[in-house]
Amino acid sequence: MRTSAILPFIEQLKSAAYILIVTHKNPDGDAIGSSLGLSALLKEHGIKTCVVVEDSLPHFLMFLPQLEDVVVFNQFPSKVQEEMNKASCIICTDFGQMDRCGMIEPLIRQSKAPRLLIDHHPDPDQTAFDAMYHDVKASSTSELVSLFASEFFPETKLTKEMATCLYTGLVTDTGCFRFGLRTQTFLVASQLFQLGIDVEQIITSVFDSHSEQRLKLTGFTLLNKLVHLPEYRTAYISLSEEEMKPFDPRKGDTEGLVNYTLSIEHVRFGVFFNQKPDGTIRISFRSKGTFQTNDIARRFFQGGGHRNASGGVFSGTIEEAIQYFLSILPQYQEQLISLP
Ligand code: 5GP
Ligand code: MN
C-alpha cells in the first residue's frame, strides 16, 4: 500500500465543501461502484459531491443506487465544467494515468483543486496526483474505498446503498471472486454483506440482465470467430462493426466475451479484437498466472492495465491488428509454453 501524503489530504478532504470524483472512460462496475460508494460515504459525512465520467454507463449498472450523482461529460459537458469549478478537492478513482479519463483530462489539469488518487492499477503517474491511496494488491478500487472508509472515516455510518455500489465493484473486478483475491477482499465483502445488501439482486442485475441478442452474439462469436493457437497457449476472438450489427449491440454487450478464451484447457493468454463505431480497434488482453499482458498492451498497443487484464488500441483494420499481434506473439512463445 502506498499512501503518500495522505494524512494532510484527509484533513483537507474532511473540511471540503464540495468534492468532485472522476473515474475512467468506458466505465466498468468497479469504476462506477467505487465512485458512487465513495460519493455516498462523503455525503454521509456532510460533504457535497459529484461523480463525473466521460461517457455513459453500460445498462447493467443502471440498477445502482445514487446514480443521480453521476454527470456524463458527453451528454453535459458544461455541467461537468461547472462542477469542476465548484470542487475544492478532486478524487480520481480506478485509473492511474490521466489520459484514462478522456476529455475530462484537460478540465482536471486546469483546475487548481488538489487531487487524490484511489486506485489499484500498476504504475500510477505520481506527478499527476497530490496524494495517493494506492495498492496493486487490492482486488478492486471498491475494496480500497471500503478500507479507506474504515481507516479515515471510522465514525461515518456505512449504508446499504454504499455497500451495494462497493460490492458491485468487487464482484465485477474479481469476476465473482475468481481473480485478484486476498484476505482483505473477503473481509471487505463480509463487512458489506453485513450491511444488508441483496447479493442475488446485484448478481442478477450485473450478469443476468442481458438481451437475447447479446447471448446470440456470444454464440455467433464463439462458433465462428474463435481462434485457438495451442502452440502459443493462446486463443483470440475478433468482432467487426459489420459482424455485430445484426445483433443490435448495446454498450457493454461485448463485455466479458474475452474471458471465454481462457476457459479452454491449457490456454493462458486470451485476446479480443473489437472494432468500435469510429473504426478504431480496441483490444482486450487476459491471462492466467504470471503472464504479463499489460507489458504487451503498453509496448505494442498504447495501453496498459493489470497483469492479467489489460487493454489497448490499434489504428487500422481488424485483420491488420491480428496480423500485427501474430507477428509479436513468437517473442512470448517460450514464456507461454513454460507457464504452469
Ligand atoms: P477491458 O479489456 O475490460 O477493456 O480492460 C481491462 C483492464 O485493462 C481495465 O480494467 C483497465 O485497467 C485496463 N485498460 C484497458 N484499456 C486500457 C488502456 O487503453 N490504457 C490503460 N492504461 N489501461 C487500459
Ligand atoms: Mn478496477
Coordinates of C-alpha atoms and ligand atoms in Angstrom, one line a residue:
M1 CA 0.0 0.0 0.0
R2 CA 1.4 3.4 -1.0
T3 CA -0.4 6.2 1.0
S4 CA 1.8 9.1 0.0
A5 CA 0.8 12.5 1.6
I6 CA -2.5 11.0 2.6
L7 CA -3.0 12.4 6.1
P8 CA -2.8 16.1 5.4
F9 CA -5.1 15.4 2.4
I10 CA -7.7 13.7 4.6
E11 CA -7.8 16.8 6.8
Q12 CA -8.4 18.9 3.8
L13 CA -11.0 16.4 2.5
K14 CA -13.0 16.4 5.7
S15 CA -13.4 20.1 5.7
A16 CA -14.1 20.4 2.0
A17 CA -17.4 21.9 0.9
Y18 CA -17.5 20.2 -2.4
I19 CA -15.7 17.2 -3.8
L20 CA -15.5 16.0 -7.4
I21 CA -15.0 12.3 -8.1
V22 CA -13.7 11.4 -11.5
T23 CA -13.4 7.9 -12.9
H24 CA -12.1 6.4 -16.2
K25 CA -13.8 6.5 -19.6
N26 CA -15.7 3.4 -20.7
P27 CA -16.5 2.9 -17.0
D28 CA -17.0 -0.6 -15.6
G29 CA -18.5 -1.9 -12.4
D30 CA -15.5 -1.0 -10.3
A31 CA -15.1 2.5 -11.7
I32 CA -18.8 3.4 -11.1
G33 CA -19.2 1.2 -7.9
S34 CA -16.2 2.7 -6.2
S35 CA -17.0 6.2 -7.2
L36 CA -20.7 6.0 -6.1
G37 CA -19.7 4.2 -2.9
L38 CA -17.1 7.0 -2.1
S39 CA -19.6 9.7 -3.0
A40 CA -22.2 8.2 -0.6
L41 CA -19.5 8.0 2.1
L42 CA -18.5 11.6 1.7
K43 CA -22.2 12.7 1.6
E44 CA -22.9 10.8 4.8
H45 CA -20.0 12.8 6.3
G46 CA -21.8 16.0 5.2
I47 CA -19.8 16.9 2.1
K48 CA -21.4 17.6 -1.2
T49 CA -20.2 15.5 -4.1
C50 CA -20.5 14.8 -7.8
V51 CA -19.2 11.9 -9.9
V52 CA -18.1 12.7 -13.4
V53 CA -17.2 10.3 -16.3
E54 CA -16.6 10.9 -20.0
D55 CA -19.1 8.5 -21.5
S56 CA -22.3 6.8 -20.5
L57 CA -22.7 3.7 -18.3
P58 CA -23.4 0.3 -19.6
H59 CA -27.1 -0.7 -19.0
F60 CA -26.2 -3.4 -16.5
L61 CA -25.0 -0.7 -14.0
M62 CA -28.3 1.2 -14.2
F63 CA -29.7 -0.5 -11.1
L64 CA -27.1 1.1 -8.8
P65 CA -28.4 3.4 -6.1
Q66 CA -27.4 7.1 -6.2
L67 CA -27.0 7.2 -10.0
E68 CA -28.2 10.8 -9.8
D69 CA -24.8 11.7 -8.5
V70 CA -23.2 10.9 -12.0
V71 CA -22.7 13.5 -14.7
V72 CA -21.7 12.2 -18.1
F73 CA -19.4 14.6 -19.9
N74 CA -20.5 13.6 -23.4
Q75 CA -24.1 14.5 -22.5
F76 CA -23.5 17.5 -20.3
P77 CA -20.0 19.0 -20.9
S78 CA -20.8 22.4 -19.5
K79 CA -22.3 20.8 -16.3
V80 CA -19.1 18.9 -15.8
Q81 CA -17.1 22.2 -16.2
E82 CA -19.4 23.8 -13.7
E83 CA -18.9 21.0 -11.2
M84 CA -15.2 21.2 -11.7
N85 CA -15.2 24.9 -10.9
K86 CA -17.0 24.3 -7.6
A87 CA -14.7 21.5 -6.4
S88 CA -12.3 22.1 -3.6
C89 CA -10.8 18.6 -4.0
I90 CA -10.7 16.1 -6.8
I91 CA -10.6 12.3 -6.2
C92 CA -9.6 10.1 -9.1
T93 CA -10.8 6.5 -8.9
D94 CA -9.8 3.4 -10.7
F95 CA -7.1 4.8 -13.0
G96 CA -3.5 5.9 -12.6
Q97 CA -2.8 7.6 -15.9
M98 CA -4.7 10.9 -16.6
D99 CA -5.5 10.1 -20.2
R100 CA -7.8 7.3 -19.0
C101 CA -10.4 9.9 -18.1
G102 CA -10.6 11.0 -21.7
M103 CA -11.9 14.5 -22.5
I104 CA -12.2 15.3 -18.8
E105 CA -8.4 15.3 -18.5
P106 CA -7.8 18.9 -19.6
L107 CA -10.5 20.1 -17.2
I108 CA -8.8 18.4 -14.3
R109 CA -5.4 19.7 -15.3
Q110 CA -6.8 23.3 -15.5
S111 CA -8.4 23.0 -12.0
K112 CA -6.4 24.2 -9.0
A113 CA -8.1 21.7 -6.7
P114 CA -5.7 19.2 -5.1
R115 CA -6.0 15.6 -6.4
L116 CA -6.2 12.3 -4.5
L117 CA -5.8 9.0 -6.3
I118 CA -7.6 5.9 -5.1
D119 CA -6.6 3.1 -7.3
H120 CA -5.2 -0.4 -7.8
H121 CA -3.6 -0.3 -11.3
P122 CA 0.2 -0.7 -11.6
D123 CA 2.5 2.3 -12.1
P124 CA 0.3 5.3 -11.4
D125 CA 1.6 8.7 -12.7
Q126 CA 2.9 10.1 -9.5
T127 CA 3.3 13.6 -10.9
A128 CA -0.4 13.8 -11.6
F129 CA -1.6 13.5 -8.0
D130 CA -1.0 15.3 -4.7
A131 CA -1.8 12.2 -2.6
M132 CA -2.3 8.6 -3.3
Y133 CA -4.2 5.7 -1.6
H134 CA -2.9 3.0 -3.9
D135 CA -2.4 -0.7 -3.7
V136 CA -1.9 -3.0 -6.7
K137 CA -2.6 -6.0 -4.5
A138 CA -6.2 -4.8 -3.9
S139 CA -8.8 -6.7 -5.9
S140 CA -10.6 -3.6 -6.9
T141 CA -10.8 0.1 -6.2
S142 CA -14.1 -0.7 -4.4
E143 CA -12.1 -2.8 -1.9
L144 CA -9.8 0.2 -1.4
V145 CA -12.7 2.6 -0.9
S146 CA -14.0 0.2 1.8
L147 CA -10.6 0.2 3.5
F148 CA -10.3 4.0 3.1
A149 CA -13.7 4.4 4.8
S150 CA -12.7 2.2 7.8
E151 CA -9.3 3.9 8.1
F152 CA -10.2 7.5 7.7
F153 CA -14.0 7.8 8.3
P154 CA -14.4 5.2 11.1
E155 CA -17.2 7.4 12.7
T156 CA -19.2 7.7 9.5
K157 CA -22.1 5.3 9.1
L158 CA -21.9 2.9 6.1
T159 CA -25.2 2.4 4.4
K160 CA -26.8 -0.4 2.5
E161 CA -26.7 1.8 -0.7
M162 CA -23.0 2.4 -0.3
A163 CA -22.4 -1.3 0.2
T164 CA -24.4 -2.2 -2.9
C165 CA -22.2 0.0 -5.0
L166 CA -18.9 -1.3 -3.5
Y167 CA -20.0 -4.9 -3.7
T168 CA -20.8 -4.4 -7.3
G169 CA -17.2 -3.2 -7.9
L170 CA -15.9 -6.2 -6.0
V171 CA -17.8 -8.8 -8.0
T172 CA -17.2 -7.2 -11.4
D173 CA -13.4 -6.7 -11.0
T174 CA -12.9 -10.2 -9.4
G175 CA -15.1 -12.0 -11.9
C176 CA -17.3 -13.1 -9.0
F177 CA -14.4 -13.8 -6.6
R178 CA -12.3 -15.6 -9.1
F179 CA -9.2 -13.4 -9.6
G180 CA -7.0 -10.9 -7.8
L181 CA -8.2 -12.0 -4.4
R182 CA -6.5 -11.5 -1.0
T183 CA -7.7 -11.9 2.6
Q184 CA -8.9 -8.3 2.8
T185 CA -11.1 -8.8 -0.2
F186 CA -13.2 -11.3 1.8
L187 CA -13.1 -9.2 4.9
V188 CA -14.4 -6.3 3.0
A189 CA -17.0 -8.5 1.3
S190 CA -18.3 -9.7 4.7
Q191 CA -18.4 -6.2 6.0
L192 CA -20.5 -5.1 3.0
F193 CA -22.7 -8.2 3.4
Q194 CA -23.4 -7.3 7.0
L195 CA -25.0 -4.1 5.8
G196 CA -27.9 -6.0 4.4
I197 CA -27.1 -5.9 0.7
D198 CA -29.1 -8.1 -1.7
V199 CA -26.3 -10.2 -3.3
E200 CA -28.7 -12.1 -5.5
Q201 CA -30.2 -8.9 -6.9
I202 CA -26.7 -7.5 -7.5
I203 CA -25.5 -10.6 -9.4
T204 CA -28.8 -10.8 -11.4
S205 CA -28.6 -7.1 -12.3
V206 CA -24.9 -7.3 -13.4
F207 CA -24.6 -10.7 -15.0
D208 CA -28.1 -11.8 -15.9
S209 CA -29.8 -8.8 -17.3
H210 CA -28.7 -9.0 -20.9
S211 CA -30.7 -9.1 -24.1
E212 CA -31.4 -12.2 -26.0
Q213 CA -29.4 -10.7 -28.9
R214 CA -26.4 -10.4 -26.7
L215 CA -26.5 -14.1 -25.9
K216 CA -26.8 -14.8 -29.6
L217 CA -23.9 -12.5 -30.4
T218 CA -21.8 -14.6 -27.9
G219 CA -22.9 -17.8 -29.6
F220 CA -22.0 -16.4 -33.0
T221 CA -18.6 -15.2 -31.8
L222 CA -17.7 -18.5 -30.1
L223 CA -18.9 -20.6 -33.1
N224 CA -17.4 -18.5 -35.9
K225 CA -14.7 -16.2 -34.6
L226 CA -12.7 -18.1 -32.0
V227 CA -9.1 -19.0 -33.0
H228 CA -7.1 -21.3 -30.8
L229 CA -3.3 -21.4 -31.1
P230 CA -2.3 -24.3 -28.9
E231 CA 1.4 -23.8 -29.8
Y232 CA 1.2 -20.4 -28.1
R233 CA -1.4 -21.5 -25.4
T234 CA -3.3 -18.5 -26.8
A235 CA -6.8 -18.0 -28.1
Y236 CA -8.3 -14.9 -29.6
I237 CA -11.6 -13.7 -31.0
S238 CA -12.5 -10.7 -33.1
L239 CA -15.6 -8.8 -34.0
S240 CA -16.0 -6.1 -36.6
E241 CA -18.8 -3.5 -36.6
E242 CA -20.3 -5.3 -39.6
E243 CA -20.4 -8.6 -37.7
M244 CA -22.0 -7.1 -34.7
K245 CA -24.7 -5.1 -36.5
P246 CA -27.3 -7.9 -36.9
F247 CA -27.3 -8.3 -33.1
D248 CA -28.1 -4.7 -32.5
P249 CA -25.5 -4.4 -29.8
R250 CA -25.8 -2.1 -26.8
K251 CA -22.9 -0.6 -24.9
G252 CA -21.3 -3.3 -22.8
D253 CA -22.6 -6.1 -24.9
T254 CA -19.1 -7.4 -25.6
E255 CA -18.0 -7.1 -22.0
G256 CA -16.8 -10.4 -20.7
L257 CA -16.6 -12.1 -24.1
V258 CA -12.8 -12.2 -23.9
N259 CA -12.9 -14.4 -20.8
Y260 CA -14.3 -17.3 -22.8
T261 CA -10.9 -17.7 -24.4
L262 CA -9.3 -18.6 -21.1
S263 CA -11.9 -21.3 -20.5
I264 CA -10.1 -23.6 -23.0
E265 CA -7.8 -26.1 -21.2
H266 CA -4.1 -25.1 -21.3
V267 CA -4.8 -21.6 -22.7
R268 CA -3.1 -18.9 -20.7
F269 CA -3.4 -15.9 -22.9
G270 CA -6.7 -14.6 -24.4
V271 CA -7.3 -11.7 -26.7
F272 CA -10.3 -9.9 -28.1
F273 CA -10.1 -7.5 -31.1
N274 CA -13.2 -5.3 -31.3
Q275 CA -13.9 -2.7 -33.9
K276 CA -15.6 0.4 -32.5
P277 CA -18.1 2.6 -34.3
D278 CA -15.3 5.2 -35.0
G279 CA -13.3 2.4 -36.7
T280 CA -10.6 2.1 -34.1
I281 CA -9.7 -1.4 -32.9
R282 CA -10.0 -1.9 -29.1
I283 CA -8.1 -4.8 -27.8
S284 CA -8.7 -6.7 -24.5
F285 CA -6.0 -8.9 -23.1
R286 CA -6.5 -11.5 -20.4
S287 CA -4.1 -14.1 -18.9
K288 CA -3.7 -16.7 -16.2
G289 CA -0.8 -16.9 -13.9
T290 CA 2.3 -14.7 -14.2
F291 CA 2.0 -13.8 -17.9
Q292 CA 2.1 -10.0 -18.1
T293 CA -0.5 -8.9 -20.6
N294 CA -0.1 -5.2 -19.5
D295 CA 3.5 -5.3 -20.8
I296 CA 2.2 -6.2 -24.3
A297 CA -0.6 -3.6 -24.1
R298 CA 2.0 -0.9 -23.2
R299 CA 4.7 -1.9 -25.6
F300 CA 2.6 -2.5 -28.7
F301 CA -0.9 -1.2 -28.3
Q302 CA -0.6 2.2 -26.5
G303 CA -2.5 0.8 -23.5
G304 CA -1.9 -0.8 -20.1
G305 CA -3.7 -2.2 -17.1
H306 CA -3.3 -5.1 -14.8
R307 CA -1.0 -8.1 -15.3
N308 CA -3.9 -10.4 -16.0
A309 CA -6.4 -7.9 -17.5
S310 CA -5.3 -5.1 -19.8
G311 CA -6.3 -3.2 -22.9
G312 CA -5.1 -1.1 -25.8
V313 CA -5.8 0.2 -29.2
F314 CA -4.8 -0.2 -32.8
S315 CA -5.3 2.0 -35.8
G316 CA -6.1 0.0 -38.9
T317 CA -8.3 -2.9 -39.9
I318 CA -9.1 -5.8 -37.6
E319 CA -7.1 -8.1 -40.0
E320 CA -4.1 -5.8 -39.7
A321 CA -4.4 -5.7 -35.9
I322 CA -4.5 -9.5 -35.8
Q323 CA -1.5 -9.8 -38.2
Y324 CA 0.5 -7.3 -36.0
F325 CA -0.4 -9.3 -32.9
L326 CA 0.6 -12.6 -34.6
S327 CA 3.9 -11.1 -35.5
I328 CA 4.6 -10.2 -31.9
L329 CA 3.4 -13.5 -30.4
P330 CA 6.5 -15.6 -31.2
Q331 CA 8.6 -13.5 -28.8
Y332 CA 6.4 -14.7 -26.0
Q333 CA 6.1 -18.3 -27.0
E334 CA 8.8 -19.7 -24.6
Q335 CA 7.2 -17.8 -21.7
L336 CA 3.7 -19.0 -22.5
I337 CA 4.8 -22.6 -23.1
S338 CA 6.6 -22.8 -19.8
L339 CA 3.7 -21.4 -17.7
P340 CA 2.3 -24.0 -15.2
Ligands
5GP1 P1 -11.1 -4.2 -20.8 O1 -10.4 -5.3 -21.6 O2 -12.1 -4.8 -19.9 O3 -11.5 -3.0 -21.6 O4 -10.0 -3.6 -19.8 C1 -9.3 -4.4 -18.8 C2 -8.5 -3.6 -18.0 O5 -7.4 -3.1 -18.8 C3 -9.1 -2.3 -17.4 O6 -9.7 -2.6 -16.2 C4 -8.1 -1.3 -17.4 O7 -7.4 -1.5 -16.2 C5 -7.1 -1.7 -18.5 N1 -7.2 -1.0 -19.7 C6 -8.0 -1.2 -20.8 N2 -7.7 -0.3 -21.7 C7 -6.7 0.4 -21.3 C8 -6.0 1.5 -22.0 O8 -6.2 1.9 -23.1 N3 -5.0 2.0 -21.2 C9 -4.6 1.6 -20.0 N4 -3.7 2.2 -19.3 N5 -5.3 0.6 -19.4 C10 -6.3 0.0 -20.0
MN2 MN -10.8 -1.6 -11.1

